mmCIF file of C-alpha atoms in Angstrom:
data_model
loop_
_atom_site.group_PDB
_atom_site.id
_atom_site.type_symbol
_atom_site.label_atom_id
_atom_site.label_comp_id
_atom_site.label_asym_id
_atom_site.label_seq_id
_atom_site.Cartn_x
_atom_site.Cartn_y
_atom_site.Cartn_z
ATOM 1 C CA UNK Y 1 -188.702 119.924 -136.221
ATOM 2 C CA UNK Y 2 -188.929 123.672 -136.336
ATOM 3 C CA UNK Y 3 -185.581 125.479 -136.395
ATOM 4 C CA UNK Y 4 -184.106 126.213 -132.986
ATOM 5 C CA UNK Y 5 -185.957 123.373 -131.108
ATOM 6 C CA UNK Y 6 -183.656 120.913 -129.453
ATOM 7 C CA UNK Y 7 -184.071 117.300 -130.489
ATOM 8 C CA UNK Y 8 -184.969 114.868 -127.751
ATOM 9 C CA UNK Y 9 -182.780 111.808 -127.313
ATOM 10 C CA UNK Y 10 -184.000 108.399 -126.281
ATOM 11 C CA UNK Y 11 -183.195 107.457 -122.783
ATOM 12 C CA UNK Y 12 -179.925 105.619 -122.280
ATOM 13 C CA UNK Y 13 -180.241 102.038 -121.084
ATOM 14 C CA UNK Y 14 -180.006 101.672 -117.367
ATOM 15 C CA UNK Y 15 -176.916 100.199 -115.830
ATOM 16 C CA UNK Y 16 -179.049 97.649 -113.905
ATOM 17 C CA UNK Y 17 -180.694 94.502 -115.179
ATOM 18 C CA UNK Y 18 -184.082 96.178 -115.660
ATOM 19 C CA UNK Y 19 -184.249 95.959 -119.428
ATOM 20 C CA UNK Y 20 -180.544 96.569 -120.067
ATOM 21 C CA UNK Y 21 -177.990 94.067 -121.289
ATOM 22 C CA UNK Y 22 -176.135 91.845 -118.941
ATOM 23 C CA UNK Y 23 -172.389 92.000 -118.827
ATOM 24 C CA UNK Y 24 -170.455 90.029 -121.431
ATOM 25 C CA UNK Y 25 -169.121 86.697 -120.156
ATOM 26 C CA UNK Y 26 -165.375 86.297 -120.473
ATOM 27 C CA UNK Y 27 -163.775 82.886 -120.698
ATOM 28 C CA UNK Y 28 -160.331 81.707 -119.663
ATOM 29 C CA UNK Y 29 -158.338 79.687 -122.169
ATOM 30 C CA UNK Y 30 -159.026 76.433 -120.279
ATOM 31 C CA UNK Y 31 -162.788 77.145 -120.107
ATOM 32 C CA UNK Y 32 -162.948 77.991 -123.779
ATOM 33 C CA UNK Y 33 -161.080 74.872 -124.804
ATOM 34 C CA UNK Y 34 -163.415 72.683 -122.701
ATOM 35 C CA UNK Y 35 -166.557 74.393 -124.129
ATOM 36 C CA UNK Y 36 -165.353 74.182 -127.766
ATOM 37 C CA UNK Y 37 -164.699 70.445 -127.370
ATOM 38 C CA UNK Y 38 -168.041 69.863 -125.758
ATOM 39 C CA UNK Y 39 -169.933 71.853 -128.386
ATOM 40 C CA UNK Y 40 -168.064 70.062 -131.233
ATOM 41 C CA UNK Y 41 -169.511 66.772 -129.890
ATOM 42 C CA UNK Y 42 -172.967 68.118 -129.009
ATOM 43 C CA UNK Y 43 -173.873 71.433 -130.687
ATOM 44 C CA UNK Y 44 -177.255 71.570 -128.809
ATOM 45 C CA UNK Y 45 -176.485 70.392 -125.277
ATOM 46 C CA UNK Y 46 -179.349 69.407 -123.024
ATOM 47 C CA UNK Y 47 -179.806 70.634 -119.491
ATOM 48 C CA UNK Y 48 -177.788 67.794 -117.960
ATOM 49 C CA UNK Y 49 -174.724 68.530 -120.119
ATOM 50 C CA UNK Y 50 -175.080 72.288 -119.522
ATOM 51 C CA UNK Y 51 -175.180 71.691 -115.753
ATOM 52 C CA UNK Y 52 -172.116 69.413 -115.989
ATOM 53 C CA UNK Y 53 -170.204 72.036 -118.011
ATOM 54 C CA UNK Y 54 -171.281 74.653 -115.478
ATOM 55 C CA UNK Y 55 -169.761 72.628 -112.663
ATOM 56 C CA UNK Y 56 -166.548 72.062 -114.588
ATOM 57 C CA UNK Y 57 -166.072 75.700 -115.709
ATOM 58 C CA UNK Y 58 -167.637 77.677 -112.846
ATOM 59 C CA UNK Y 59 -169.744 79.501 -115.466
ATOM 60 C CA UNK Y 60 -173.460 79.802 -114.647
ATOM 61 C CA UNK Y 61 -175.577 77.263 -116.518
ATOM 62 C CA UNK Y 62 -177.702 80.054 -117.989
ATOM 63 C CA UNK Y 63 -174.616 81.359 -119.794
ATOM 64 C CA UNK Y 64 -173.776 77.949 -121.424
ATOM 65 C CA UNK Y 65 -175.912 77.840 -124.560
#
């Protein structure tokens, strides 16, 4: 860049879901203990187990991976 020209910055990610990150999920101690026990038994849970864990923890199934 020539001296004296301002550098352009990339646009900051939008606060919405259009291309930005979603908010980090936080877990209570009870939720975390349940999820840890479940993932120790089955590291790659199928949809049925994820839906069951979702119902038990009140965490959206899409966040249980």
